[in-house]
Amino acid sequence: MEIRGGADGNTRSNYRDSNQTKTLRLEEQNRKLQQELLEERKNTNFTQTYPKGWERIRNLIQSNPGAA
């Protein structure tokens, strides 16, 4: 009869390795999220428009400069 996960220490070692791996993954995920937040903040003072919307804005300025 074979007993797995006994007192040989392998189970505890595997558990520790798995926790370290999970911690590293979470730290990497956190770094990526922080980087994404920084990228999003770069354009906070601007209104971003699609090309079609930008074309409409230019046409409006040409037809009614006071509206701009």
mmCIF file of N, CA and C in Angstrom:
data_model
loop_
_atom_site.group_PDB
_atom_site.id
_atom_site.type_symbol
_atom_site.label_atom_id
_atom_site.label_comp_id
_atom_site.label_asym_id
_atom_site.label_seq_id
_atom_site.Cartn_x
_atom_site.Cartn_y
_atom_site.Cartn_z
ATOM 1 N N MET A 1 0.838 -1.170 0.000
ATOM 2 C CA MET A 1 0.000 0.000 0.000
ATOM 3 C C MET A 1 0.890 1.243 0.000
ATOM 4 N N GLU A 2 0.572 2.178 -0.896
ATOM 5 C CA GLU A 2 1.386 3.386 -1.030
ATOM 6 C C GLU A 2 0.645 4.559 -0.407
ATOM 7 N N ILE A 3 1.354 5.332 0.390
ATOM 8 C CA ILE A 3 0.766 6.514 1.019
ATOM 9 C C ILE A 3 1.395 7.737 0.366
ATOM 10 N N ARG A 4 0.545 8.571 -0.177
ATOM 11 C CA ARG A 4 1.038 9.786 -0.833
ATOM 12 C C ARG A 4 0.861 10.977 0.092
ATOM 13 N N GLY A 5 1.755 11.920 -0.045
ATOM 14 C CA GLY A 5 1.655 13.122 0.770
ATOM 15 C C GLY A 5 1.985 12.854 2.218
ATOM 16 N N GLY A 6 2.888 11.956 2.440
ATOM 17 C CA GLY A 6 3.236 11.576 3.800
ATOM 18 C C GLY A 6 4.138 12.592 4.462
ATOM 19 N N ALA A 7 4.858 12.134 5.449
ATOM 20 C CA ALA A 7 5.684 13.014 6.264
ATOM 21 C C ALA A 7 7.060 13.241 5.660
ATOM 22 N N ASP A 8 7.232 12.927 4.384
ATOM 23 C CA ASP A 8 8.558 13.081 3.781
ATOM 24 C C ASP A 8 8.889 14.531 3.438
ATOM 25 N N GLY A 9 7.950 15.440 3.633
ATOM 26 C CA GLY A 9 8.228 16.851 3.387
ATOM 27 C C GLY A 9 7.914 17.305 1.977
ATOM 28 N N ASN A 10 7.697 16.403 1.043
ATOM 29 C CA ASN A 10 7.416 16.803 -0.336
ATOM 30 C C ASN A 10 6.107 17.571 -0.451
ATOM 31 N N THR A 11 5.114 17.147 0.282
ATOM 32 C CA THR A 11 3.827 17.825 0.208
ATOM 33 C C THR A 11 3.959 19.269 0.674
ATOM 34 N N ARG A 12 4.650 19.466 1.756
ATOM 35 C CA ARG A 12 4.837 20.815 2.287
ATOM 36 C C ARG A 12 5.660 21.657 1.316
ATOM 37 N N SER A 13 6.677 21.064 0.724
ATOM 38 C CA SER A 13 7.520 21.766 -0.242
ATOM 39 C C SER A 13 6.714 22.141 -1.481
ATOM 40 N N ASN A 14 5.895 21.214 -1.979
ATOM 41 C CA ASN A 14 5.059 21.506 -3.145
ATOM 42 C C ASN A 14 4.067 22.616 -2.834
ATOM 43 N N TYR A 15 3.507 22.590 -1.635
ATOM 44 C CA TYR A 15 2.558 23.618 -1.224
ATOM 45 C C TYR A 15 3.241 24.984 -1.194
ATOM 46 N N ARG A 16 4.458 25.037 -0.658
ATOM 47 C CA ARG A 16 5.220 26.284 -0.586
ATOM 48 C C ARG A 16 5.519 26.793 -1.991
ATOM 49 N N ASP A 17 5.956 25.893 -2.879
ATOM 50 C CA ASP A 17 6.249 26.290 -4.261
ATOM 51 C C ASP A 17 4.998 26.821 -4.938
ATOM 52 N N SER A 18 3.865 26.180 -4.702
ATOM 53 C CA SER A 18 2.626 26.607 -5.326
ATOM 54 C C SER A 18 2.218 27.985 -4.804
ATOM 55 N N ASN A 19 2.417 28.239 -3.521
ATOM 56 C CA ASN A 19 2.102 29.560 -2.967
ATOM 57 C C ASN A 19 3.030 30.625 -3.527
ATOM 58 N N GLN A 20 4.300 30.305 -3.678
ATOM 59 C CA GLN A 20 5.249 31.265 -4.238
ATOM 60 C C GLN A 20 4.898 31.572 -5.686
ATOM 61 N N THR A 21 4.520 30.550 -6.437
ATOM 62 C CA THR A 21 4.127 30.748 -7.832
ATOM 63 C C THR A 21 2.894 31.634 -7.909
ATOM 64 N N LYS A 22 1.923 31.366 -7.052
ATOM 65 C CA LYS A 22 0.701 32.171 -7.040
ATOM 66 C C LYS A 22 1.022 33.617 -6.672
ATOM 67 N N THR A 23 1.890 33.805 -5.695
ATOM 68 C CA THR A 23 2.283 35.149 -5.283
ATOM 69 C C THR A 23 2.965 35.889 -6.428
ATOM 70 N N LEU A 24 3.851 35.208 -7.136
ATOM 71 C CA LEU A 24 4.531 35.840 -8.273
ATOM 72 C C LEU A 24 3.540 36.225 -9.360
ATOM 73 N N ARG A 25 2.566 35.352 -9.631
ATOM 74 C CA ARG A 25 1.543 35.658 -10.636
ATOM 75 C C ARG A 25 0.727 36.873 -10.220
ATOM 76 N N LEU A 26 0.341 36.926 -8.954
ATOM 77 C CA LEU A 26 -0.447 38.057 -8.474
ATOM 78 C C LEU A 26 0.350 39.356 -8.514
ATOM 79 N N GLU A 27 1.627 39.289 -8.180
ATOM 80 C CA GLU A 27 2.468 40.485 -8.247
ATOM 81 C C GLU A 27 2.607 40.972 -9.684
ATOM 82 N N GLU A 28 2.772 40.059 -10.614
ATOM 83 C CA GLU A 28 2.883 40.428 -12.033
ATOM 84 C C GLU A 28 1.572 41.034 -12.525
ATOM 85 N N GLN A 29 0.454 40.435 -12.128
ATOM 86 C CA GLN A 29 -0.851 40.960 -12.515
ATOM 87 C C GLN A 29 -1.041 42.369 -11.944
ATOM 88 N N ASN A 30 -0.628 42.572 -10.712
ATOM 89 C CA ASN A 30 -0.732 43.885 -10.087
ATOM 90 C C ASN A 30 0.111 44.913 -10.833
ATOM 91 N N ARG A 31 1.331 44.536 -11.224
ATOM 92 C CA ARG A 31 2.192 45.455 -11.990
ATOM 93 C C ARG A 31 1.534 45.835 -13.312
ATOM 94 N N LYS A 32 0.936 44.858 -13.986
ATOM 95 C CA LYS A 32 0.286 45.147 -15.269
ATOM 96 C C LYS A 32 -0.896 46.092 -15.082
ATOM 97 N N LEU A 33 -1.694 45.855 -14.056
ATOM 98 C CA LEU A 33 -2.838 46.730 -13.803
ATOM 99 C C LEU A 33 -2.390 48.150 -13.463
ATOM 100 N N GLN A 34 -1.342 48.277 -12.675
ATOM 101 C CA GLN A 34 -0.816 49.600 -12.339
ATOM 102 C C GLN A 34 -0.331 50.325 -13.593
ATOM 103 N N GLN A 35 0.335 49.600 -14.486
ATOM 104 C CA GLN A 35 0.822 50.194 -15.735
ATOM 105 C C GLN A 35 -0.347 50.646 -16.603
ATOM 106 N N GLU A 36 -1.411 49.830 -16.671
ATOM 107 C CA GLU A 36 -2.589 50.208 -17.453
ATOM 108 C C GLU A 36 -3.232 51.469 -16.887
ATOM 109 N N LEU A 37 -3.301 51.568 -15.568
ATOM 110 C CA LEU A 37 -3.867 52.768 -14.955
ATOM 111 C C LEU A 37 -3.045 54.002 -15.291
ATOM 112 N N LEU A 38 -1.734 53.871 -15.281
ATOM 113 C CA LEU A 38 -0.873 55.001 -15.641
ATOM 114 C C LEU A 38 -1.097 55.413 -17.090
ATOM 115 N N GLU A 39 -1.248 54.442 -17.979
ATOM 116 C CA GLU A 39 -1.482 54.746 -19.396
ATOM 117 C C GLU A 39 -2.817 55.464 -19.575
ATOM 118 N N GLU A 40 -3.843 55.033 -18.839
ATOM 119 C CA GLU A 40 -5.155 55.666 -18.957
ATOM 120 C C GLU A 40 -5.120 57.107 -18.466
ATOM 121 N N ARG A 41 -4.328 57.396 -17.457
ATOM 122 C CA ARG A 41 -4.254 58.746 -16.900
ATOM 123 C C ARG A 41 -3.569 59.726 -17.834
ATOM 124 N N LYS A 42 -2.803 59.260 -18.775
ATOM 125 C CA LYS A 42 -2.062 60.155 -19.661
ATOM 126 C C LYS A 42 -2.991 61.013 -20.505
ATOM 127 N N ASN A 43 -4.185 60.533 -20.834
ATOM 128 C CA ASN A 43 -5.099 61.262 -21.709
ATOM 129 C C ASN A 43 -6.300 61.821 -20.959
ATOM 130 N N THR A 44 -6.162 62.133 -19.690
ATOM 131 C CA THR A 44 -7.320 62.571 -18.923
ATOM 132 C C THR A 44 -7.806 63.961 -19.323
ATOM 133 N N ASN A 45 -6.965 64.820 -19.835
ATOM 134 C CA ASN A 45 -7.371 66.184 -20.168
ATOM 135 C C ASN A 45 -7.790 66.337 -21.625
ATOM 136 N N PHE A 46 -8.019 65.259 -22.308
ATOM 137 C CA PHE A 46 -8.360 65.311 -23.719
ATOM 138 C C PHE A 46 -9.661 64.560 -23.976
ATOM 139 N N THR A 47 -10.402 65.055 -24.960
ATOM 140 C CA THR A 47 -11.568 64.325 -25.438
ATOM 141 C C THR A 47 -11.135 63.566 -26.669
ATOM 142 N N GLN A 48 -11.245 62.273 -26.621
ATOM 143 C CA GLN A 48 -10.822 61.456 -27.754
ATOM 144 C C GLN A 48 -12.017 61.223 -28.671
ATOM 145 N N THR A 49 -11.799 61.439 -29.966
ATOM 146 C CA THR A 49 -12.878 61.251 -30.933
ATOM 147 C C THR A 49 -12.427 60.309 -32.035
ATOM 148 N N TYR A 50 -13.407 59.670 -32.640
ATOM 149 C CA TYR A 50 -13.137 58.819 -33.795
ATOM 150 C C TYR A 50 -13.001 59.699 -35.029
ATOM 151 N N PRO A 51 -12.390 59.189 -36.095
ATOM 152 C CA PRO A 51 -12.199 60.003 -37.305
ATOM 153 C C PRO A 51 -13.500 60.607 -37.842
ATOM 154 N N LYS A 52 -14.588 59.844 -37.808
ATOM 155 C CA LYS A 52 -15.854 60.369 -38.317
ATOM 156 C C LYS A 52 -16.333 61.542 -37.452
ATOM 157 N N GLY A 53 -16.196 61.428 -36.159
ATOM 158 C CA GLY A 53 -16.578 62.515 -35.255
ATOM 159 C C GLY A 53 -15.698 63.736 -35.447
ATOM 160 N N TRP A 54 -14.405 63.512 -35.648
ATOM 161 C CA TRP A 54 -13.484 64.621 -35.877
ATOM 162 C C TRP A 54 -13.837 65.346 -37.171
ATOM 163 N N GLU A 55 -14.233 64.607 -38.190
ATOM 164 C CA GLU A 55 -14.647 65.215 -39.461
ATOM 165 C C GLU A 55 -15.886 66.086 -39.244
ATOM 166 N N ARG A 56 -16.820 65.627 -38.459
ATOM 167 C CA ARG A 56 -18.023 66.414 -38.169
ATOM 168 C C ARG A 56 -17.671 67.696 -37.418
ATOM 169 N N ILE A 57 -16.741 67.601 -36.495
ATOM 170 C CA ILE A 57 -16.312 68.794 -35.749
ATOM 171 C C ILE A 57 -15.690 69.810 -36.697
ATOM 172 N N ARG A 58 -14.830 69.355 -37.602
ATOM 173 C CA ARG A 58 -14.204 70.279 -38.562
ATOM 174 C C ARG A 58 -15.246 70.917 -39.466
ATOM 175 N N ASN A 59 -16.231 70.133 -39.912
ATOM 176 C CA ASN A 59 -17.294 70.690 -40.757
ATOM 177 C C ASN A 59 -18.106 71.730 -39.990
ATOM 178 N N LEU A 60 -18.369 71.471 -38.722
ATOM 179 C CA LEU A 60 -19.109 72.424 -37.901
ATOM 180 C C LEU A 60 -18.323 73.724 -37.748
ATOM 181 N N ILE A 61 -17.029 73.614 -37.533
ATOM 182 C CA ILE A 61 -16.190 74.807 -37.383
ATOM 183 C C ILE A 61 -16.191 75.625 -38.673
ATOM 184 N N GLN A 62 -16.146 74.945 -39.812
ATOM 185 C CA GLN A 62 -16.150 75.656 -41.090
ATOM 186 C C GLN A 62 -17.492 76.333 -41.337
ATOM 187 N N SER A 63 -18.580 75.660 -41.008
ATOM 188 C CA SER A 63 -19.893 76.237 -41.291
ATOM 189 C C SER A 63 -20.320 77.257 -40.237
ATOM 190 N N ASN A 64 -19.853 77.118 -39.010
ATOM 191 C CA ASN A 64 -20.241 78.028 -37.939
ATOM 192 C C ASN A 64 -19.065 78.199 -36.976
ATOM 193 N N PRO A 65 -18.108 79.073 -37.303
ATOM 194 C CA PRO A 65 -16.906 79.231 -36.472
ATOM 195 C C PRO A 65 -17.213 79.640 -35.035
ATOM 196 N N GLY A 66 -18.312 80.324 -34.815
ATOM 197 C CA GLY A 66 -18.671 80.749 -33.463
ATOM 198 C C GLY A 66 -19.057 79.579 -32.568
ATOM 199 N N ALA A 67 -19.419 78.460 -33.161
ATOM 200 C CA ALA A 67 -19.817 77.287 -32.377
ATOM 201 C C ALA A 67 -18.614 76.628 -31.723
ATOM 202 N N ALA A 68 -17.454 76.883 -32.272
ATOM 203 C CA ALA A 68 -16.249 76.277 -31.710
ATOM 204 C C ALA A 68 -15.814 77.109 -30.546
#
